[in-house]
mmCIF file of C-alpha atoms in Angstrom:
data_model
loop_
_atom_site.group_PDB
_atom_site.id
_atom_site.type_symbol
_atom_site.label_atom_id
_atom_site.label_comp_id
_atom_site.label_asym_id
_atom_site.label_seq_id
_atom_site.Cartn_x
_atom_site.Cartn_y
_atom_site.Cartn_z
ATOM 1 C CA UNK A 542 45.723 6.615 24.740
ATOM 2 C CA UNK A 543 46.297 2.849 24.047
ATOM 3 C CA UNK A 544 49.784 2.730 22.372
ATOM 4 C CA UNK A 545 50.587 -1.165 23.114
ATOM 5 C CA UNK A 546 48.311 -2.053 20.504
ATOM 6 C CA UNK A 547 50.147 -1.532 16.618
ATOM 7 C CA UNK A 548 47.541 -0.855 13.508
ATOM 8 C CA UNK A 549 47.909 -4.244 12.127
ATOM 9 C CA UNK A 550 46.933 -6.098 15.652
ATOM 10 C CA UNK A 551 43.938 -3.729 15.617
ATOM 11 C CA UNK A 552 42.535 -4.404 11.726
ATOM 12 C CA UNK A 553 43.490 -8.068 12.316
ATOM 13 C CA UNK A 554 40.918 -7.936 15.598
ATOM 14 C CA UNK A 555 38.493 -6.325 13.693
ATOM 15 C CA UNK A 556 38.325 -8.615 10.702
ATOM 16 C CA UNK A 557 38.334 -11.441 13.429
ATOM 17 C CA UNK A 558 35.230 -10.337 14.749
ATOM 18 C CA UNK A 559 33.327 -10.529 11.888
ATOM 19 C CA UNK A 560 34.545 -14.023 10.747
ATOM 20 C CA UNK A 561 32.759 -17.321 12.380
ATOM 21 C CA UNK A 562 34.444 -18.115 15.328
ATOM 22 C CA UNK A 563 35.812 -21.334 14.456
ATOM 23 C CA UNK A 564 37.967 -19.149 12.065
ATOM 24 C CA UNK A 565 38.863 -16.798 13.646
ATOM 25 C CA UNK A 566 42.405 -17.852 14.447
ATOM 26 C CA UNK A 567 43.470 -19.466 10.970
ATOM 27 C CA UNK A 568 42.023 -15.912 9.546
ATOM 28 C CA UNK A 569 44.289 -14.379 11.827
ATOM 29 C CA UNK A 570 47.348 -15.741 11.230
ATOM 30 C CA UNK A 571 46.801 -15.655 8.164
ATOM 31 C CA UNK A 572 46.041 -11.977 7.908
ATOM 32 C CA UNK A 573 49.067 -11.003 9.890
ATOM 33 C CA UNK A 574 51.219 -13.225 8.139
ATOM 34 C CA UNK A 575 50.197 -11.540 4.208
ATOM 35 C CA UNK A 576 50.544 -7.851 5.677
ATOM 36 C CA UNK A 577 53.872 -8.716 7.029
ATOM 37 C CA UNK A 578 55.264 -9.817 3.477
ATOM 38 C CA UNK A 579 53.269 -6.430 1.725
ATOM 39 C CA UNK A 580 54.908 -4.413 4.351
ATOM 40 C CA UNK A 581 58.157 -5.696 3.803
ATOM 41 C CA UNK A 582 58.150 -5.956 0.401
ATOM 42 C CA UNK A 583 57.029 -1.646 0.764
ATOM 43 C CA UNK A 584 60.070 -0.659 3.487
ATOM 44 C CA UNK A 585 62.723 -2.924 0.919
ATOM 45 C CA UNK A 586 61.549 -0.264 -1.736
ATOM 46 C CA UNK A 587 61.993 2.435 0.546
ATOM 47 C CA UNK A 588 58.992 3.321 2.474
ATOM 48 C CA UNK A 589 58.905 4.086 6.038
ATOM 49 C CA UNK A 590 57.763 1.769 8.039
ATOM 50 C CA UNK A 591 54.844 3.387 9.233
ATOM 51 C CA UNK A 592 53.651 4.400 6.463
ATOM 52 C CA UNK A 593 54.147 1.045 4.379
ATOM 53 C CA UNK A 594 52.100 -0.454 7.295
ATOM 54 C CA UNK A 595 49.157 2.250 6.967
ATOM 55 C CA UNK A 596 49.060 2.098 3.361
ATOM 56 C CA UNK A 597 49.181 -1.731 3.387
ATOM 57 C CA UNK A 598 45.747 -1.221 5.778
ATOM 58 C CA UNK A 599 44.147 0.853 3.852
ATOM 59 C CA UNK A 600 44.562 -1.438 0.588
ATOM 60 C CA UNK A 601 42.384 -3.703 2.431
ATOM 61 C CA UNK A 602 39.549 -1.973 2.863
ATOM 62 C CA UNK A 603 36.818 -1.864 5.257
ATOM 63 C CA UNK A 604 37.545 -4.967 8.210
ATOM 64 C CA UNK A 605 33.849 -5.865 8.017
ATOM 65 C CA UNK A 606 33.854 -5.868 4.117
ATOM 66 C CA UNK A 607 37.141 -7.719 3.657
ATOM 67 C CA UNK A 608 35.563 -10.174 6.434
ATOM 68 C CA UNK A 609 32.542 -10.743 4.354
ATOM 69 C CA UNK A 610 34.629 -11.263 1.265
ATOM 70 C CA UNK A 611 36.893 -14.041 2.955
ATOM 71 C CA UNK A 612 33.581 -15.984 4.011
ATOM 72 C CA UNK A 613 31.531 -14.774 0.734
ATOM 73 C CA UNK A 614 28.975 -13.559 2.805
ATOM 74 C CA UNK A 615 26.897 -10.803 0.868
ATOM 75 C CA UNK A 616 26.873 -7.331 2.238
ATOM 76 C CA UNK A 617 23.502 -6.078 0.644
ATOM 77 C CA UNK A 618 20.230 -7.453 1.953
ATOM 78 C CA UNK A 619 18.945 -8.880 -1.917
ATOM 79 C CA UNK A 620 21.632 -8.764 -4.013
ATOM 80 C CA UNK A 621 21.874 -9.121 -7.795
ATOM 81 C CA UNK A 622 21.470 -12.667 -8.072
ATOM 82 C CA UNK A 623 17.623 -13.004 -7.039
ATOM 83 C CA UNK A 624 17.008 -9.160 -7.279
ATOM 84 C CA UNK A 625 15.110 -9.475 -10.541
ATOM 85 C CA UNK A 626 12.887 -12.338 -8.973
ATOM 86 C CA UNK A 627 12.087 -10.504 -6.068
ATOM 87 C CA UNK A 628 11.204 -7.460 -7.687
ATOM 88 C CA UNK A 629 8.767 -9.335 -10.011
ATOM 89 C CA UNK A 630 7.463 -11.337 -7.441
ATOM 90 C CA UNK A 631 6.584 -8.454 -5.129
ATOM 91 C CA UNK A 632 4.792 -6.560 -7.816
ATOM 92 C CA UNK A 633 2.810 -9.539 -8.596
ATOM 93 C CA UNK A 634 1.490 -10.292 -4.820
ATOM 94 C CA UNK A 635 1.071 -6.349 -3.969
ATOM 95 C CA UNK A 636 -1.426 -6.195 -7.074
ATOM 96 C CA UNK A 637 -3.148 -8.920 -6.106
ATOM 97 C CA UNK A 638 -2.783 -9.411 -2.095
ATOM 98 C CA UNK A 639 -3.451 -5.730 -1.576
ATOM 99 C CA UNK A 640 -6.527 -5.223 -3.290
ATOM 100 C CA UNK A 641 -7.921 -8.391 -2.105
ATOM 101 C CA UNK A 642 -7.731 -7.301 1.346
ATOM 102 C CA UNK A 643 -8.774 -3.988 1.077
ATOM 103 C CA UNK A 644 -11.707 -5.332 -0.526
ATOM 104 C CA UNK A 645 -12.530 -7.844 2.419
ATOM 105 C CA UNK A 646 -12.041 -4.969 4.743
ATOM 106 C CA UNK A 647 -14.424 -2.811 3.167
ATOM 107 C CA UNK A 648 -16.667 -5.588 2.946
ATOM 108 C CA UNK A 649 -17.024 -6.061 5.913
ATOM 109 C CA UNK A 650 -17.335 -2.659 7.257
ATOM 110 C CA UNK A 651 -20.196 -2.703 5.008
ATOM 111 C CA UNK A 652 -21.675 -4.897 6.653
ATOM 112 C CA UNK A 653 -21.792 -3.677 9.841
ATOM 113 C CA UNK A 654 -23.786 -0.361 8.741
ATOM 114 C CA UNK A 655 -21.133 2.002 8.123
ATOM 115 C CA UNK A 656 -21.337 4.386 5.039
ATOM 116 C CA UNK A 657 -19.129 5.108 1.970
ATOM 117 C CA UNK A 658 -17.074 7.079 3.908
ATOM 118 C CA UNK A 659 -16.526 4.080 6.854
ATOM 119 C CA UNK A 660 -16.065 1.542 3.744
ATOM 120 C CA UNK A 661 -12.963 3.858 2.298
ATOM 121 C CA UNK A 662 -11.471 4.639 5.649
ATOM 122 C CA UNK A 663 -11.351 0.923 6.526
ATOM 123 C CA UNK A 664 -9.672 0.019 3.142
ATOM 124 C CA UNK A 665 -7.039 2.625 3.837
ATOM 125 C CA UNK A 666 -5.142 0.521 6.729
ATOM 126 C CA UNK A 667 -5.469 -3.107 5.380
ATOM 127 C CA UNK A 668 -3.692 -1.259 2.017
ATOM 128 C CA UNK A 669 -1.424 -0.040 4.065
ATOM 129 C CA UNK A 670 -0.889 -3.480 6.374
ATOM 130 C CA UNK A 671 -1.472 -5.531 4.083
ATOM 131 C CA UNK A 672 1.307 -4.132 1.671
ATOM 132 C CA UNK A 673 3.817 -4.132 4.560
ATOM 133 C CA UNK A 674 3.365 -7.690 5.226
ATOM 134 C CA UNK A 675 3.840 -8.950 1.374
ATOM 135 C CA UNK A 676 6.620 -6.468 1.137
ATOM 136 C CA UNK A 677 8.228 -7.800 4.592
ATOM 137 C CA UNK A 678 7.650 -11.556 3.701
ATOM 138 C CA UNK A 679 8.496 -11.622 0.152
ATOM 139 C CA UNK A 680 11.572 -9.572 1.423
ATOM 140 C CA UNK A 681 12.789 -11.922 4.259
ATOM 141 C CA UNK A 682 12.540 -15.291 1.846
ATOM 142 C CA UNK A 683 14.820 -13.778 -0.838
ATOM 143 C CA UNK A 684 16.823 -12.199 2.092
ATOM 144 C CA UNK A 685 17.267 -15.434 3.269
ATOM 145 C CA UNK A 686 18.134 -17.187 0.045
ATOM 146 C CA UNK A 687 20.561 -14.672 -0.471
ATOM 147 C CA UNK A 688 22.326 -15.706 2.290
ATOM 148 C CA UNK A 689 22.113 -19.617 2.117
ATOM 149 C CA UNK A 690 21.234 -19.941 -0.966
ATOM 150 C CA UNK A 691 23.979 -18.497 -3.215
ATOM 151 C CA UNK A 692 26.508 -20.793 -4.790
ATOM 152 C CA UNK A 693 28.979 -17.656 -5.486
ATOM 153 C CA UNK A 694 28.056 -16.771 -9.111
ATOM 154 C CA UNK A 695 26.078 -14.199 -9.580
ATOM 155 C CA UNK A 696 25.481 -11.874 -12.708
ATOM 156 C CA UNK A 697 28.514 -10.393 -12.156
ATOM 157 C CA UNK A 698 30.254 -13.220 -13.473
ATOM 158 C CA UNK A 699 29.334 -12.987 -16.577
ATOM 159 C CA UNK A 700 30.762 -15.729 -19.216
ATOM 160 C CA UNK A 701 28.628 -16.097 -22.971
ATOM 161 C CA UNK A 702 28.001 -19.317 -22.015
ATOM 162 C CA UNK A 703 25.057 -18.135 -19.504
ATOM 163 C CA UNK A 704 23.418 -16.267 -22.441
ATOM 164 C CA UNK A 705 19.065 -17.576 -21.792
ATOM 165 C CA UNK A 706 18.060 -19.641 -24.616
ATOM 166 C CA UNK A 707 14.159 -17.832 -24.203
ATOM 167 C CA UNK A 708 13.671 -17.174 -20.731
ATOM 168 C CA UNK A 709 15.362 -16.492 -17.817
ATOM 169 C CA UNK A 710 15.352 -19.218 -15.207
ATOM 170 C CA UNK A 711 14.880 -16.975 -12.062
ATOM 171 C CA UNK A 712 11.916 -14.958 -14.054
ATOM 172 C CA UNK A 713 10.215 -18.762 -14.562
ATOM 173 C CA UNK A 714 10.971 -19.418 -10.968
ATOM 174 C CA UNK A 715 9.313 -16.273 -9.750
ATOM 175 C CA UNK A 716 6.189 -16.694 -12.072
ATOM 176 C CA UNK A 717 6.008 -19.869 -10.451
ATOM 177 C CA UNK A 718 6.343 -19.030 -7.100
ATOM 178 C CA UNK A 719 3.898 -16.112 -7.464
ATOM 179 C CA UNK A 720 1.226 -18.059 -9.194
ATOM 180 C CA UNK A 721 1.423 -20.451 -6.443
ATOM 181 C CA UNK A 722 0.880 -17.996 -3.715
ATOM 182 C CA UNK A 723 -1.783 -16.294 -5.493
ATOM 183 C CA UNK A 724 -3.742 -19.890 -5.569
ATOM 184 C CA UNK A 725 -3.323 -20.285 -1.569
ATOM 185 C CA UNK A 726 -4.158 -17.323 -1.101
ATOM 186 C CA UNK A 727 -7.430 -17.300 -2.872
ATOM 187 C CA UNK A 728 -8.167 -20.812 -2.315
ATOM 188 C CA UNK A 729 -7.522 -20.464 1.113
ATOM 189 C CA UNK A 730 -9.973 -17.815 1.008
ATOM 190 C CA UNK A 731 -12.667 -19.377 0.070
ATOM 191 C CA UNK A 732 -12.141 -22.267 2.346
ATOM 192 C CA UNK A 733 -12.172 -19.582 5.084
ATOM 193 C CA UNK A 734 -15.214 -18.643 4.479
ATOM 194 C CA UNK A 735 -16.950 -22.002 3.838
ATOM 195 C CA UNK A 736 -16.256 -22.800 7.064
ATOM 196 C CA UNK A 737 -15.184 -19.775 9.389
ATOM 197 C CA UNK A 738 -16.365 -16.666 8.086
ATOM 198 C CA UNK A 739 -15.042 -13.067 8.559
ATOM 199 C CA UNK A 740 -15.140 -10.995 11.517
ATOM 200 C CA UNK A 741 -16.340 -11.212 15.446
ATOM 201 C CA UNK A 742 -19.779 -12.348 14.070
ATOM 202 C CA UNK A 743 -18.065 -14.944 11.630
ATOM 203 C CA UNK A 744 -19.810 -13.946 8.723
ATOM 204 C CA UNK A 745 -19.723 -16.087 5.042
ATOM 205 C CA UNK A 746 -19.674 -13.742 2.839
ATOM 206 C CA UNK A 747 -19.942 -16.874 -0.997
ATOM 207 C CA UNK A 748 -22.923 -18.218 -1.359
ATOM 208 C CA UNK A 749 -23.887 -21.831 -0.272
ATOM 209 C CA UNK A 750 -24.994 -22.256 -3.883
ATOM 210 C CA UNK A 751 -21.326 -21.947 -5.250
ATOM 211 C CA UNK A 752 -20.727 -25.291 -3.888
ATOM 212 C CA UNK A 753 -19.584 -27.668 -4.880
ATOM 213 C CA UNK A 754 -19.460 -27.157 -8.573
ATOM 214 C CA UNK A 755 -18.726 -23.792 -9.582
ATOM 215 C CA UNK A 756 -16.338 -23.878 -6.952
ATOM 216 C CA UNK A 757 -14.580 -26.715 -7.886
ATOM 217 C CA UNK A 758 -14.491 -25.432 -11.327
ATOM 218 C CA UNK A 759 -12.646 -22.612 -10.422
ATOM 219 C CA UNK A 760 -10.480 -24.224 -8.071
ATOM 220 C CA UNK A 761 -9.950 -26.742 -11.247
ATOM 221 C CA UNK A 762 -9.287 -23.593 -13.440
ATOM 222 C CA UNK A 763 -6.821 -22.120 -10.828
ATOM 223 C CA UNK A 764 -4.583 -25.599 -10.431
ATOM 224 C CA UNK A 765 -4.371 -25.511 -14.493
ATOM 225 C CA UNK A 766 -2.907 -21.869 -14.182
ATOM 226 C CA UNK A 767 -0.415 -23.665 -11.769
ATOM 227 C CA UNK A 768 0.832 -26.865 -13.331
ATOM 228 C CA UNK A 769 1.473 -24.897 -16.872
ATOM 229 C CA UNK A 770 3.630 -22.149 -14.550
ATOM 230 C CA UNK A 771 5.026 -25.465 -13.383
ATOM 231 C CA UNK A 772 5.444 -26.722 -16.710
ATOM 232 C CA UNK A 773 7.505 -23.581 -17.945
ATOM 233 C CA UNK A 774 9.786 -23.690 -14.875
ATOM 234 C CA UNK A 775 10.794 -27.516 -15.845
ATOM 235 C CA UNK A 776 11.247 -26.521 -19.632
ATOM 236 C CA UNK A 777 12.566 -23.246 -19.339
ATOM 237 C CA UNK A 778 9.920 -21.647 -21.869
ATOM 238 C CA UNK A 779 6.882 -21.187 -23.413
ATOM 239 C CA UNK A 780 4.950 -22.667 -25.993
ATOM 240 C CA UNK A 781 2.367 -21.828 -28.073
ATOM 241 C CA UNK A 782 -0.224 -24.422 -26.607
ATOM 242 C CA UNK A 783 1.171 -23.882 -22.781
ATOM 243 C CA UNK A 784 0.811 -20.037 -23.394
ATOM 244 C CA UNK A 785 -2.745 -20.798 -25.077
ATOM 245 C CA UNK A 786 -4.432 -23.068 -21.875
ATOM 246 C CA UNK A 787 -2.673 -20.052 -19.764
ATOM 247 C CA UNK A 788 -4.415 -17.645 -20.855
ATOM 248 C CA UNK A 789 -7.631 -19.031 -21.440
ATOM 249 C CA UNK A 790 -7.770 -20.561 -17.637
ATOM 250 C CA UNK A 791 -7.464 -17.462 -16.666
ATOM 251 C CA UNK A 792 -9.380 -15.301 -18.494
ATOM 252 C CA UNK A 793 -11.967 -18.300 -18.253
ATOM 253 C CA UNK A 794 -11.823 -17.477 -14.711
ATOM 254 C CA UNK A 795 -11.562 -13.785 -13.918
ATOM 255 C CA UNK A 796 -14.804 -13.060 -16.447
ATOM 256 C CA UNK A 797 -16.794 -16.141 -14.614
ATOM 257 C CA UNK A 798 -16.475 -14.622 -11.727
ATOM 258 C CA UNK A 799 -17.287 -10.923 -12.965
ATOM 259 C CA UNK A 800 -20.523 -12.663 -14.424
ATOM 260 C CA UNK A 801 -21.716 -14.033 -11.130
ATOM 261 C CA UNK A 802 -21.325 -10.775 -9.319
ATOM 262 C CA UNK A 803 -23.502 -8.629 -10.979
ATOM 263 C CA UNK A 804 -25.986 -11.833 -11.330
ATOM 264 C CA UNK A 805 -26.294 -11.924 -7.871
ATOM 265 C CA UNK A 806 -25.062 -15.227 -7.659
ATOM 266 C CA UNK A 807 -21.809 -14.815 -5.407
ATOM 267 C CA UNK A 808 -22.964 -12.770 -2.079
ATOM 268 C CA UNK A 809 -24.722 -14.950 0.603
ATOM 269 C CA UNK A 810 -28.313 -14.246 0.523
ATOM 270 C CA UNK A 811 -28.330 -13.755 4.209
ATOM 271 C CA UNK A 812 -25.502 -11.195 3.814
ATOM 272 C CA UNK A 813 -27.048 -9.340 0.821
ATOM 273 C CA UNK A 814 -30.128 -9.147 3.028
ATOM 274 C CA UNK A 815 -28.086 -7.464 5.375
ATOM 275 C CA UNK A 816 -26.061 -5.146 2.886
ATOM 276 C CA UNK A 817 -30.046 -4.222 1.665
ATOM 277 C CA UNK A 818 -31.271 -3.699 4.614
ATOM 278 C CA UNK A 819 -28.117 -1.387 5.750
ATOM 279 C CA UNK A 820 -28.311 0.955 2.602
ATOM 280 C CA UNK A 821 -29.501 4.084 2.198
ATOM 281 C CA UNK A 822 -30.823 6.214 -0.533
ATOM 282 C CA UNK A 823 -26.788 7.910 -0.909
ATOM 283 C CA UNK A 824 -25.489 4.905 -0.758
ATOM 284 C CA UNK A 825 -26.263 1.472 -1.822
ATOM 285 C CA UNK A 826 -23.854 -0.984 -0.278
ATOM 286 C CA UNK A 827 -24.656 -3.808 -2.651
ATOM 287 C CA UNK A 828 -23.880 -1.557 -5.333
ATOM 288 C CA UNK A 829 -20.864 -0.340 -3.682
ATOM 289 C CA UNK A 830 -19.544 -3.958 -3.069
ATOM 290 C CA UNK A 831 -20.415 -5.160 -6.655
ATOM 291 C CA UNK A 832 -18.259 -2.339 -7.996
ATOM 292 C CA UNK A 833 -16.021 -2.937 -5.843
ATOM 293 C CA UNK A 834 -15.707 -6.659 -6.827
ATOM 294 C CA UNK A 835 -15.676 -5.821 -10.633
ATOM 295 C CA UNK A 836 -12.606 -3.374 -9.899
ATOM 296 C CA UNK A 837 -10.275 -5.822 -8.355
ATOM 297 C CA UNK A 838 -11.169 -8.429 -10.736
ATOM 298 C CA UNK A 839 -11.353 -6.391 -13.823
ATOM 299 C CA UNK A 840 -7.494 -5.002 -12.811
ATOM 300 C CA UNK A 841 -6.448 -8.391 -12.497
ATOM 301 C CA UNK A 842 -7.933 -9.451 -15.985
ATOM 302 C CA UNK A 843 -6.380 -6.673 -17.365
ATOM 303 C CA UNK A 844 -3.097 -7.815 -15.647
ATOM 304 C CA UNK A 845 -3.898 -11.324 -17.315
ATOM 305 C CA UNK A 846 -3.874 -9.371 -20.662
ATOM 306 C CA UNK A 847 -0.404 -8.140 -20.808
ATOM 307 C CA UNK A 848 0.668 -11.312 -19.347
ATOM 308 C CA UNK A 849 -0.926 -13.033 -21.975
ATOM 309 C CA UNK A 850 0.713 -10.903 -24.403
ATOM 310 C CA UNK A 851 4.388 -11.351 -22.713
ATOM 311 C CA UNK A 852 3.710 -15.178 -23.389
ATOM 312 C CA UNK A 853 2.396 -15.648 -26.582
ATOM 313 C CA UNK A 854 5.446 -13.151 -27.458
ATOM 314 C CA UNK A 855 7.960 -15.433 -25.717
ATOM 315 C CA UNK A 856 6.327 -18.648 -27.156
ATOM 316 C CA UNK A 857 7.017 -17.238 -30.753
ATOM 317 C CA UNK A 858 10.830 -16.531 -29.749
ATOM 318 C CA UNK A 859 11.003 -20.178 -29.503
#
């Protein structure tokens, strides 16, 4: 049993290790020097010395908590600073990132020849992967701002003065963020598939015809969505008008698109050839795809609809 080494040297080695090393000997001297004058000031009232030097210990806490709280370094992995954001960012990107690649997945299962059944089971794992990468990513970036990105106030220092006029800055910030995602996600997309295509056999799965101008229509629609998010993050809340170009981008957008589905207009012609030629009478892939389509987007226009709502009710708060 080690008895050269006395309680304090011990706590005062294990808060040491959990400091920066450059600290660690200030911290320590320090450290030994305050539970000397609580100790003292605990045996001049009458304690025994032991026991003024345990209970002096265990007023401090935890070494690796008390070493955090000399260096302010957080001790939860998103704390309540940018929890709100991240939590509203997340559910943003897994309603739109997830179905999205399920979708593509499917898609392309399709068009190798499998049935409905091979078209579900392939959409199963890219849910699955797909929603462990935005939840990992999205994660790590506010995980990381956490920890270099915190100036020391937080919620919990709460003074009137940080009473939101409208809005709350982080919830702008995080609409922001996640609308600009969203557009390089789906932009990106569609550049993908202009000019690599999906899959071993590199298949296209837009039609030629959507270029260039219904494309750069909705590429034009998508950027408007983004500057007025960009807008709202500078002012700090919505207007009427903003709210108004918002929502009609969008909607603008989402229903184009559901249009040009079911007209035919958005498959490749090779690849609906393909999808044809690979159905049978229980199953009609270019049915199957074409519902599928209309789901994701339809979801996402009815997401647009309670946004919408949220804004025109935060524009009239102003």
């Amino acid at each position: 049993m080690d008895t050269d080494t006395s309680l304090v040297e011990r706590y005062v080695t294990a808060v040491a290790r959990s400091v920066p090393a450059a600290d660690r000997a200030e911290v320590s001297a320090e450290l030994r020097a305050s539970i000397a004058d609580e100790v003292e000031g605990r045996i001049a009232a009458g304690e025994e010395p032991a026991a003024a030097e345990y209970a002096v210990i265990a007023e401090l806490g935890d070494p690796i908590a008390y070493a955090a709280s000399l260096s302010g370094r957080p001790l939860v992995l998103i704390g309540p600073r940018y929890y709100a954001a991240w939590l509203r960012l997340l559910r943003l990107l897994l309603i739109i990132v997830v179905p999205v690649a399920a979708l593509i997945a499917g898609l392309v299962r399709a068009i190798g020849g499998g049935d409905v059944g091979a078209v579900i089971g392939s959409m199963i794992p890219a849910i699955i992967m797909s929603g462990v990468q935005v939840g990992f990513w999205t994660t790590l970036v506010f995980a990381v701002l956490e920890r270099v990105g915190s100036t020391g106030d937080t919620v919990l220092d709460w003074t009137p003065d940080k009473l939101p006029r409208t809005v709350i800055p982080t919830a702008r910030l995080s609409d922001l963020i996640g609308i600009a995602v969203m557009t390089v996600l789906l932009v990106g997309s569609v550049v993908w598939d202009r000019t690599i295509g999906w899959g071993d056999q590199h298949v296209h799965v837009l039609a030629p015809g959507l270029w260039p101008w219904v494309m750069t229509a909705w590429f034009g629609l998508l950027a408007i969505g983004l500057v007025v998010e960009a807008i709202v993050a500078v002012r700090g809340r919505w207007s009427a008008p903003l709210a108004a170009v918002s929502i009609a981008a969008s909607l603008v957008a989402m229903i184009g698109a559901i249009m040009l589905v079911w007209r035919g207009a958005v498959i490749a012609p090779d690849l609906m050839a393909r999808m044809q030629a690979a159905s049978t009478p229980t199953a009609d892939i270019v049915q199957i795809v074409n519902i599928s389509i209309t789901a994701v987007l339809g979801g996402i226009l009815i997401g647009l609809l309670f946004d919408a709502y949220r804004k025109l009710g935060l524009a009239r708060e102003v």
